[in-house]
XYZ file of C-alpha atoms in Angstrom:
723
model
C 14.470 101.279 196.029
C 12.439 104.367 195.110
C 13.749 107.792 196.059
C 11.066 110.434 196.560
C 12.459 113.966 196.265
C 10.113 116.476 197.908
C 10.484 120.245 197.725
C 10.234 120.775 201.470
C 10.969 118.749 204.565
C 7.395 118.942 205.883
C 6.146 117.435 202.607
C 8.700 114.625 202.926
C 7.488 114.019 206.476
C 3.868 113.944 205.316
C 4.700 111.386 202.600
C 6.583 109.264 205.133
C 3.748 109.184 207.661
C 1.144 108.568 204.937
C 3.140 105.519 203.833
C 3.390 104.271 207.413
C 6.942 105.463 207.925
C 8.742 107.337 210.724
C 8.283 110.954 211.784
C 12.030 111.473 212.101
C 14.531 111.058 209.252
C 17.694 109.022 209.331
C 20.352 111.275 207.911
C 19.020 113.017 204.812
C 15.950 110.840 204.285
C 12.982 109.047 205.797
C 13.215 105.296 205.235
C 9.927 103.491 204.605
C 9.589 99.827 203.547
C 12.689 99.913 201.374
C 11.947 103.350 199.912
C 13.640 106.649 200.781
C 12.035 110.079 201.009
C 14.355 113.096 200.933
C 13.737 116.805 200.534
C 15.150 120.022 199.132
C 15.390 123.370 200.890
C 13.769 125.235 198.030
C 16.462 125.920 195.431
C 19.587 124.036 196.457
C 21.066 124.728 193.038
C 21.507 128.171 191.502
C 22.014 129.365 187.969
C 25.650 130.328 187.548
C 26.649 133.978 187.172
C 28.445 135.402 184.129
C 31.741 136.036 185.938
C 31.975 132.309 186.706
C 32.436 131.719 182.980
C 34.408 134.760 181.862
C 36.738 136.813 184.056
C 35.968 139.931 182.012
C 32.541 139.999 183.624
C 33.966 140.432 187.118
C 34.371 144.105 186.290
C 31.328 146.205 185.477
C 32.376 147.546 182.093
C 30.221 148.847 179.237
C 32.609 147.298 176.734
C 31.730 143.817 178.006
C 27.980 144.300 177.531
C 25.845 142.509 176.596
C 27.032 139.482 178.544
C 26.204 135.974 177.362
C 27.100 132.848 179.251
C 26.125 129.156 179.325
C 23.062 127.945 181.226
C 24.603 125.864 183.993
C 23.978 125.174 187.667
C 26.130 125.297 190.780
C 25.246 124.134 194.312
C 24.087 126.704 196.839
C 27.013 126.649 199.271
C 24.847 126.328 202.396
C 23.101 123.258 200.947
C 26.095 121.619 199.236
C 26.435 118.785 201.780
C 22.720 117.985 201.665
C 22.789 118.028 197.859
C 25.640 115.494 197.848
C 23.624 113.148 200.065
C 20.602 113.443 197.775
C 22.717 112.669 194.709
C 24.271 109.655 196.434
C 20.799 108.329 197.280
C 19.604 109.049 193.735
C 22.417 106.970 192.233
C 21.518 104.050 194.529
C 17.797 104.223 193.670
C 16.103 102.049 191.058
C 13.469 104.705 190.452
C 13.131 108.415 191.249
C 9.936 110.253 192.160
C 9.641 113.988 191.593
C 7.511 115.136 194.551
C 7.958 118.873 193.981
C 5.035 121.247 194.279
C 2.486 120.859 191.455
C 3.484 124.015 189.574
C 6.239 124.952 187.096
C 8.626 126.078 189.842
C 8.121 122.899 191.872
C 8.622 120.770 188.785
C 11.865 122.538 187.938
C 13.312 122.460 191.472
C 13.491 118.679 191.465
C 14.225 118.228 187.764
C 17.310 120.429 187.980
C 18.715 118.211 190.750
C 18.102 115.082 188.671
C 19.801 116.744 185.684
C 22.719 117.960 187.811
C 23.204 114.400 189.100
C 23.377 113.108 185.521
C 20.394 110.801 186.019
C 18.046 111.866 183.230
C 17.926 108.288 181.944
C 16.842 106.825 185.283
C 13.113 105.883 185.478
C 11.291 108.778 187.136
C 7.676 109.234 188.236
C 5.764 112.415 189.147
C 3.851 112.671 192.427
C 1.358 115.552 192.439
C 0.125 116.557 195.907
C -1.264 119.861 197.108
C -2.391 118.728 200.545
C -0.320 117.053 203.242
C -3.236 114.991 204.524
C -2.466 111.283 204.485
C -5.556 110.336 202.479
C -4.741 112.888 199.763
C -1.150 111.640 199.529
C -2.190 107.971 199.296
C -4.608 108.856 196.515
C -1.852 110.737 194.671
C 0.524 107.766 195.068
C -1.964 105.605 193.200
C -2.085 108.058 190.301
C 1.571 108.800 189.600
C 2.528 109.493 185.991
C 5.821 109.487 184.122
C 7.859 112.577 184.944
C 8.740 113.006 181.266
C 5.167 114.178 180.594
C 5.974 117.331 182.577
C 9.190 118.177 180.719
C 7.620 121.197 179.013
C 6.534 122.611 182.361
C 10.089 122.259 183.641
C 11.630 123.924 180.588
C 9.130 126.787 180.825
C 10.252 127.517 184.384
C 13.904 127.272 183.330
C 13.387 129.686 180.445
C 11.739 132.260 182.710
C 14.538 132.054 185.284
C 17.299 132.380 182.666
C 15.541 135.245 180.878
C 15.029 137.119 184.138
C 18.734 136.692 184.886
C 19.943 137.801 181.436
C 17.547 140.751 181.319
C 18.239 141.979 184.841
C 22.013 141.499 184.942
C 22.709 143.154 181.600
C 20.403 146.148 181.807
C 21.196 146.839 185.458
C 24.889 147.069 184.614
C 24.252 149.123 181.492
C 21.999 151.776 183.055
C 24.038 151.915 186.268
C 27.341 152.470 184.473
C 25.935 155.205 182.256
C 24.316 156.927 185.246
C 27.520 156.663 187.269
C 29.315 158.551 184.519
C 26.919 161.401 185.296
C 27.770 161.281 188.970
C 25.170 158.852 190.297
C 26.708 156.659 192.969
C 24.042 153.966 193.300
C 22.788 151.022 191.285
C 19.901 151.408 188.845
C 18.482 147.905 189.061
C 16.168 146.631 186.347
C 13.807 143.680 186.548
C 10.866 142.270 184.623
C 8.621 142.771 187.661
C 10.533 145.349 189.694
C 10.569 148.246 187.215
C 6.891 147.863 186.169
C 6.036 148.191 189.885
C 7.953 151.471 189.833
C 5.983 152.366 186.694
C 2.686 151.853 188.525
C 3.688 154.164 191.376
C 5.070 156.874 189.082
C 1.894 156.822 186.965
C -0.331 157.047 190.057
C 1.700 159.922 191.534
C 1.534 161.910 188.318
C -2.202 161.295 187.930
C -2.687 162.490 191.511
C -0.616 165.615 190.948
C -2.138 166.447 187.545
C -5.716 166.221 188.799
C -7.724 169.399 188.387
C -10.504 169.725 190.922
C -13.978 169.887 189.392
C -17.171 170.743 191.217
C -20.425 168.801 191.085
C -23.793 169.016 192.847
C -25.834 166.416 194.699
C -29.529 167.283 195.049
C -31.036 165.926 198.262
C -34.586 165.911 199.534
C -35.698 165.170 203.111
C -39.214 163.717 202.944
C -41.772 163.232 205.714
C -43.941 160.250 204.802
C -47.552 160.021 206.003
C -46.815 156.934 208.092
C -44.310 158.939 210.153
C -41.134 157.647 208.468
C -38.597 160.292 207.431
C -36.360 159.484 204.476
C -33.490 161.116 202.586
C -33.491 160.747 198.794
C -31.142 161.829 196.008
C -32.095 163.247 192.613
C -31.725 160.816 189.682
C -30.367 162.596 186.573
C -32.160 161.986 183.293
C -31.158 162.292 179.666
C -30.289 165.851 178.739
C -29.244 166.925 182.246
C -25.828 168.627 182.581
C -23.764 165.718 184.001
C -20.172 164.486 184.047
C -18.908 161.025 183.081
C -19.990 159.701 186.488
C -23.568 160.904 186.136
C -23.145 163.868 188.521
C -24.802 167.267 188.030
C -22.202 169.900 187.113
C -24.411 172.998 186.632
C -25.132 174.931 189.849
C -27.997 176.918 188.266
C -29.670 173.714 187.075
C -29.274 172.124 190.525
C -30.828 175.186 192.199
C -33.745 175.024 189.742
C -34.511 171.392 190.706
C -34.321 172.271 194.421
C -36.858 175.066 193.966
C -39.181 172.843 191.951
C -39.365 170.064 194.564
C -39.306 172.197 197.736
C -42.514 171.484 199.749
C -43.992 169.335 196.968
C -45.726 165.935 197.377
C -43.604 162.788 197.014
C -44.966 159.427 195.862
C -43.292 156.011 196.101
C -42.990 154.469 192.617
C -41.173 151.228 193.420
C -39.892 149.366 196.464
C -37.326 146.548 196.211
C -36.357 144.724 199.394
C -34.030 141.725 199.514
C -32.421 139.608 202.214
C -28.641 139.687 201.860
C -25.994 137.401 203.307
C -22.361 138.346 203.706
C -20.180 135.285 204.213
C -16.792 135.493 205.900
C -13.717 136.216 203.776
C -11.811 133.155 202.616
C -8.797 132.085 204.715
C -5.610 133.975 203.976
C -3.100 133.511 201.238
C 0.156 135.431 201.549
C -0.970 138.411 199.478
C -4.219 138.955 201.402
C -2.352 138.612 204.695
C 0.299 141.123 203.625
C -2.384 143.547 202.439
C -4.350 143.390 205.699
C -1.207 143.719 207.828
C -0.161 146.744 205.760
C -3.588 148.343 206.190
C -3.793 147.741 209.951
C -0.185 148.158 211.143
C 1.625 149.519 208.067
C 3.785 146.378 207.889
C 5.881 145.987 204.756
C 5.339 142.752 202.774
C 8.848 141.502 203.536
C 8.207 141.847 207.272
C 4.997 139.816 207.039
C 6.808 137.107 205.069
C 9.537 136.932 207.718
C 6.979 136.754 210.538
C 5.050 133.948 208.861
C 8.306 132.104 208.215
C 9.044 132.149 211.958
C 5.506 131.067 212.789
C 5.908 128.147 210.407
C 9.520 127.088 210.992
C 10.120 127.909 214.649
C 6.660 127.603 216.179
C 5.152 125.075 213.716
C 1.969 127.088 214.237
C 0.771 127.640 210.649
C 0.733 125.753 207.361
C 2.791 126.708 204.288
C 3.114 130.483 204.403
C 3.874 131.398 200.778
C 0.620 130.069 199.363
C -1.226 131.939 196.625
C -4.461 130.037 197.311
C -7.390 130.883 199.631
C -9.164 127.517 199.494
C -8.907 124.265 201.449
C -9.289 120.656 200.367
C -12.575 119.039 201.313
C -10.698 116.548 203.505
C -9.577 119.419 205.716
C -13.145 119.900 206.936
C -12.978 116.633 208.877
C -10.131 118.125 210.949
C -12.214 121.118 212.049
C -13.582 119.750 215.374
C -10.118 118.781 216.599
C -8.441 121.976 215.409
C -11.146 124.245 216.858
C -10.806 122.375 220.152
C -7.042 123.011 220.105
C -7.666 126.736 219.489
C -10.001 127.160 222.476
C -7.313 127.837 225.141
C -5.916 130.688 223.025
C -9.133 132.103 221.552
C -11.763 131.265 224.173
C -15.346 132.020 223.173
C -14.383 132.629 219.545
C -13.432 128.989 219.094
C -16.010 127.749 221.636
C -18.967 129.209 219.736
C -17.758 128.029 216.314
C -19.850 125.318 214.669
C -17.570 122.628 213.176
C -20.381 121.166 211.079
C -20.716 124.392 209.075
C -18.877 124.135 205.766
C -17.931 127.443 204.191
C -17.187 127.935 200.499
C -13.466 127.783 201.402
C -13.643 123.961 201.415
C -13.372 123.252 197.707
C -10.685 120.825 196.519
C -11.159 121.845 192.880
C -9.921 125.361 193.638
C -6.814 124.360 195.588
C -3.628 125.073 193.631
C -0.087 124.023 194.576
C -0.820 124.807 198.242
C -3.989 125.367 200.219
C -4.737 128.506 202.228
C -2.693 129.533 205.277
C -4.380 128.169 208.418
C -3.339 127.291 211.982
C -1.931 123.863 212.773
C -2.674 121.686 215.786
C 0.466 123.103 217.377
C -1.262 126.150 218.889
C 1.302 128.408 220.635
C 0.922 130.232 223.939
C -0.012 133.689 222.644
C 1.691 135.413 225.572
C 5.003 133.833 224.575
C 4.867 135.133 221.024
C 6.417 138.472 220.116
C 3.952 141.279 219.368
C 4.379 140.989 215.590
C 4.084 137.206 215.647
C 0.985 137.353 217.813
C -0.719 139.907 215.579
C -0.163 137.898 212.403
C -1.020 134.578 214.040
C -4.289 135.994 215.408
C -5.278 137.260 211.954
C -4.699 133.795 210.472
C -6.430 131.917 213.285
C -9.469 134.218 213.511
C -10.102 134.024 209.785
C -9.954 130.231 209.996
C -12.398 130.244 212.937
C -14.679 132.558 210.934
C -15.239 129.735 208.417
C -17.392 128.045 211.086
C -19.634 131.014 211.818
C -22.840 131.870 209.973
C -22.979 134.741 207.446
C -23.774 138.279 208.504
C -27.341 139.032 207.372
C -29.146 142.253 206.544
C -32.135 143.548 204.623
C -31.397 145.925 201.712
C -34.092 148.226 200.317
C -34.098 150.411 197.199
C -36.788 153.005 196.724
C -37.791 155.174 193.739
C -39.933 158.275 194.235
C -41.551 160.895 192.026
C -41.467 164.562 193.158
C -42.818 167.339 190.904
C -42.071 165.315 187.771
C -38.557 164.388 188.888
C -37.230 161.006 189.996
C -35.412 160.488 193.282
C -33.910 157.364 194.839
C -33.263 156.237 198.395
C -31.475 153.239 199.856
C -31.873 151.620 203.245
C -30.346 148.766 205.191
C -31.486 146.948 208.306
C -29.022 144.573 210.000
C -30.534 141.315 211.213
C -27.573 139.122 212.292
C -23.890 140.018 212.684
C -22.762 136.399 212.165
C -18.986 135.984 211.742
C -18.376 139.727 212.155
C -18.576 139.396 215.959
C -15.067 137.929 215.820
C -13.524 141.325 215.053
C -14.331 144.638 216.703
C -13.494 146.458 213.471
C -15.648 144.153 211.329
C -18.513 144.526 213.791
C -18.234 148.340 213.773
C -18.164 148.349 209.969
C -21.268 146.151 209.917
C -23.148 148.328 212.402
C -22.129 151.578 210.698
C -23.398 150.261 207.378
C -26.962 150.353 208.663
C -28.888 153.354 207.326
C -32.540 154.335 206.977
C -33.497 151.019 208.595
C -37.271 151.634 208.278
C -37.242 152.065 204.529
C -38.444 148.476 203.980
C -41.761 149.341 205.676
C -42.815 151.607 202.795
C -45.007 150.376 199.975
C -45.735 151.424 196.413
C -47.997 154.517 196.227
C -47.166 155.639 199.781
C -46.860 159.419 199.834
C -45.329 162.245 201.794
C -44.093 165.823 201.521
C -40.662 167.299 200.908
C -39.732 169.060 204.123
C -36.430 170.452 202.841
C -34.383 170.230 199.652
C -30.832 171.353 199.030
C -27.986 171.215 196.565
C -24.761 170.012 198.163
C -21.596 170.961 196.325
C -18.795 168.433 196.179
C -15.472 168.246 194.399
C -13.847 165.494 192.415
C -10.885 163.868 194.103
C -7.611 162.861 192.476
C -6.663 159.193 192.242
C -5.433 158.307 195.735
C -1.714 157.779 196.141
C -0.772 154.202 196.798
C -0.627 152.718 200.255
C 1.165 149.414 200.740
C -2.199 147.670 200.877
C -3.554 149.202 197.659
C -0.255 148.661 195.823
C -0.218 144.972 196.732
C -3.811 144.649 195.564
C -3.055 146.437 192.287
C -0.127 144.142 191.529
C -2.662 141.343 191.131
C -4.609 143.254 188.480
C -2.287 145.510 186.467
C -4.121 144.443 183.303
C -6.758 147.098 184.052
C -4.161 149.765 183.221
C -3.127 148.140 179.920
C -4.595 149.827 176.846
C -3.364 147.314 174.252
C -6.231 144.779 174.011
C -3.935 141.920 172.975
C -1.552 142.445 175.917
C -4.505 142.821 178.289
C -5.941 139.523 177.070
C -2.599 137.739 177.497
C -2.278 139.005 181.069
C -5.816 137.922 181.918
C -5.325 134.519 180.285
C -2.171 134.032 182.366
C -4.226 134.219 185.560
C -7.382 132.490 184.325
C -6.849 129.569 186.721
C -5.840 131.651 189.760
C -7.755 133.204 192.629
C -7.137 136.805 193.678
C -5.166 137.362 190.463
C -6.507 139.074 187.367
C -3.695 139.940 185.011
C -1.062 140.570 187.667
C 2.735 140.684 187.762
C 5.030 138.877 190.172
C 3.940 136.236 192.664
C 2.889 136.453 196.330
C 6.234 134.897 197.262
C 8.385 137.399 195.319
C 6.554 140.743 195.323
C 7.883 141.651 198.756
C 11.494 141.378 197.531
C 10.788 143.554 194.473
C 9.150 146.255 196.605
C 11.947 146.040 199.160
C 14.538 146.563 196.410
C 12.716 149.668 195.160
C 12.871 151.113 198.675
C 16.537 150.139 199.172
C 17.484 151.774 195.873
C 15.583 154.915 196.986
C 13.269 154.727 193.972
C 10.279 154.634 196.329
C 9.736 156.245 199.724
C 7.065 156.385 202.404
C 5.137 159.559 203.124
C 2.896 158.817 206.061
C 0.935 155.756 204.994
C 1.454 156.547 201.335
C 4.068 155.121 198.972
C 5.493 157.711 196.582
C 8.084 157.732 193.827
C 11.253 159.708 194.550
C 12.994 162.134 192.197
C 15.613 159.552 191.276
C 12.867 156.938 190.878
C 11.020 159.162 188.416
C 14.189 160.148 186.569
C 15.157 156.508 186.197
C 11.623 155.598 185.116
C 11.662 158.290 182.435
C 15.040 157.146 181.113
C 13.814 153.578 180.584
C 12.066 152.308 177.446
C 8.358 151.529 177.682
C 8.904 147.774 177.718
C 10.883 148.077 180.973
C 8.239 149.968 182.955
C 5.088 148.278 181.678
C 3.763 144.765 182.353
C 3.743 143.829 178.665
C 6.897 141.727 178.940
C 5.347 139.415 181.525
C 2.416 138.833 179.165
C 4.588 138.199 176.113
C 6.931 135.862 177.957
C 3.977 133.932 179.342
C 2.621 133.387 175.840
C 5.963 131.846 174.830
C 6.151 129.832 178.069
C 2.792 128.227 177.305
C 4.203 127.123 173.947
C 7.258 125.693 175.687
C 4.999 123.784 178.083
C 3.068 122.385 175.125
C 6.268 121.344 173.341
C 5.666 123.836 170.511
C 8.721 125.983 171.251
C 12.249 125.168 172.400
C 13.078 127.001 175.607
C 16.327 128.269 174.053
C 14.350 130.219 171.454
C 12.815 132.404 174.150
C 16.241 132.952 175.709
C 17.659 133.912 172.286
C 14.821 136.405 171.747
C 15.450 138.014 175.128
C 19.209 138.121 174.467
C 18.536 139.969 171.199
C 16.160 142.516 172.735
C 18.659 143.156 175.546
C 21.492 143.616 173.028
C 19.372 146.046 170.980
C 18.586 148.141 174.055
C 22.233 148.223 175.176
C 23.283 149.278 171.682
C 20.640 152.035 171.746
C 21.749 153.588 175.027
C 25.433 153.190 174.190
C 24.776 155.161 171.001
C 22.282 157.727 172.294
C 23.310 157.893 175.944
C 21.091 157.630 178.992
C 18.740 160.589 179.196
C 18.482 160.804 182.951
C 18.356 163.927 185.096
C 20.407 163.276 188.217
C 21.401 165.757 190.874
C 24.686 164.688 192.368
C 27.312 166.123 194.690
C 29.965 163.933 193.068
C 33.224 165.622 192.004
C 33.910 165.756 188.295
C 37.141 164.111 187.192
C 39.786 166.853 186.665
C 41.675 164.565 184.290
C 39.024 163.888 181.607
C 36.210 166.276 182.563
C 33.600 163.679 181.623
C 33.416 161.208 184.490
C 32.988 161.679 188.233
C 35.228 160.480 191.029
C 33.967 157.454 192.903
C 35.323 155.776 196.017
C 37.019 152.452 195.369
C 38.921 149.931 197.436
C 42.231 148.479 196.332
C 44.926 146.240 197.859
C 46.397 149.271 199.618
C 43.095 150.653 200.854
C 40.634 153.275 199.708
C 41.259 155.500 196.676
C 39.199 157.482 194.158
C 38.810 156.561 190.503
C 37.049 158.045 187.505
C 33.567 156.742 186.631
C 34.529 156.882 182.941
C 36.945 153.965 183.423
C 38.325 152.278 181.349
C 38.417 155.263 178.954
C 39.858 157.354 181.789
C 42.102 155.549 184.248
C 42.856 158.516 186.528
C 42.983 157.829 190.262
C 43.481 160.034 193.333
C 44.511 159.121 196.850
C 41.952 159.228 199.640
C 42.281 162.031 202.183
C 39.837 162.138 205.114
C 37.141 160.435 203.082
C 37.534 162.708 200.043
C 39.734 162.605 196.925
C 43.001 164.501 197.314
C 42.765 166.643 194.198
C 46.073 168.345 194.932
C 47.851 165.067 194.396
C 48.891 164.349 190.840
C 46.390 161.954 189.238
C 47.808 158.564 188.432
C 46.984 156.322 185.556
C 46.333 152.660 186.109
C 49.172 150.595 184.726
C 48.217 148.732 181.591
C 48.982 145.072 180.944
C 51.490 144.458 178.173
C 50.227 142.875 174.975
C 53.769 141.864 174.006
C 54.971 140.156 177.201
C 52.814 137.347 178.581
C 52.938 135.585 181.951
C 54.694 132.182 181.578
C 52.373 130.695 184.231
C 48.888 131.760 183.084
C 49.342 133.540 179.753
C 47.944 136.936 180.815
C 49.718 140.197 180.081
C 52.521 141.357 182.369
C 52.613 144.806 183.965
C 55.821 146.870 184.351
C 55.744 148.544 187.766
C 57.996 151.240 189.319
C 60.048 150.061 192.299
C 60.465 152.037 195.510
C 63.996 152.932 194.451
C 63.784 155.635 191.844
C 64.654 154.557 188.316
C 64.125 150.847 188.914
C 61.219 148.664 187.730
C 59.832 145.133 188.090
C 57.168 143.025 186.368
C 54.097 141.192 187.717
C 51.149 139.303 186.264
C 47.954 141.293 185.531
C 46.043 138.291 186.866
C 47.121 139.043 190.447
C 46.020 137.914 193.033
C 45.001 134.649 191.320
C 48.409 134.496 189.639
C 51.395 135.710 191.693
C 54.127 135.537 189.026
C 56.761 138.335 189.191
C 60.238 138.972 187.795
C 62.980 141.613 187.484
C 63.158 144.249 184.757
C 66.050 144.257 182.292
C 66.262 147.287 180.013
C 62.478 147.670 179.838
C 61.803 143.971 179.309
C 60.839 141.232 181.786
C 63.839 139.117 182.785
C 62.608 135.533 182.595
C 64.706 132.874 184.281
C 66.535 130.535 181.909
């Protein structure tokens, strides 16, 4: 019996039906001709946390940093039962088939289950499919390879996950604890992708605020041609003219001189270039493009769009895989177009009716499909009136862009004209729309197309045609600062942060990382994770919204400035990727990358422990009256809320809670310390001598409470153990 382990249930279903099996599983698998096909729910195993290996790590304490712990897995509690069923099936199987997505993450998801089950020696094949069409799956089944050939890919994904965990856990605790000693009450979270996103926003804000407005002059001439056509032309600067770095005139006196020289003078056409242009429809959506458009139209946050698409996929079965980073479709998908367009007609009327299924847009290109194809509607078209407003909006965007693939391009005629006036060169541009094509599907697209038309008669002019300058003027303009980010522009920039990198080697590494991707050009993060990083920055109050703009907050900037360069720039992603490629090729052991990251984390923790965290935080927190260094923070103990010093464990002062504030009139107490001399006979941890309610009496308990509940009487300052 072969056991196919797919990453998702819908993939398992597709494999089952392609092999002639059922559409409904029996228990945890589809059973087909003696084979079984099961599925994961994404990650059903998780990397273990440090406190699961060392109890010291349960407490956030600078003295325990940096943390190091073994690389092991534990079941995700909500999937534990399903995991057990998969492992049982795997032990019964003669051969396993890794049917995870064809990317490092998909490879690792299944491999980690096989490893966890202790079945690394069992024969295992690799099934690579990126389309759920039956024909594509059958073809892939004929070309399965040994799973061992993809071991490097799996280890590369493991190394990245472990390094992200080690880097984030350690530095988040370190910076947070040091900031809390200065009165900050929140968490300063650090991440390989998260903090460089903050870096982008801080840099853009400061560039916007530091901009100094500069004036420039545009010289315009309105010309009456002899054939009755009136045109507007702009002066073309030549060598020696006073211009800025964008070829704009910056001298008002010079601009006025040109205006005077051309006023009322003859104008002659030097060259005319006219070309027919076609504007094809945008490719179908991937998650990033969908999030960007939804942010631009309705100001939706990326996380909201992800949640909406998840409902459209899981509850309504209305769209294909929603986390795709690809905007192309397999060629086989084109054969489905007539049936799918027919299914869309009740919901989209004339839009779907007037589509031409035989048209084949550039979106249908199997060679450009990655782990998943673009997001498109399924045959299960919902009743639009029964969808919520958000669901309907997102579904209509997806469906209309799919329908647009079967409409002709928008067409227009573009003309460029050069003229000579009194020894000076001028240029004019014109555009005449000829066919709106796919743009009729959207009112906004149609308006944009129509508004783009200008000087539509320019193409009628010919070389040597002449006219006279009716009026000339110099129009003063001012340079604008770099625009603050909107959600849409931030999402777009995350795909191309390499353009802000000045180090040529790092820039090249970032670009090489995305050489085989669409819509990515040296980016950080993935379409499936960027929303969570941005959401965290908002939850931590590092970023805020100001109208439609995203801005960095004071605490966000202060935190940014306290971090080393490597934490707020995308360089780390590039450097890790270079090592990951070596791991994939078998040239580097994955543990070497983890060791390198551990060392860099340890060096940074040592630096800030020695030098302190240079962060400017305004806080209303109350300074500890006991030590004068820390600040009082609210804590919860077995007896309820109390206030403790942020400099713990150096200062163990506590104060009782009174109406939500520390009662400073009460005498501060010191946390009782575990004895090093007297150990618990049950677990071996130090015992604590505690005062009893009756004055002058004491008793002993284990410092490991509540896990260990040992207690005993006190006898002359010593624990009285039973004989």
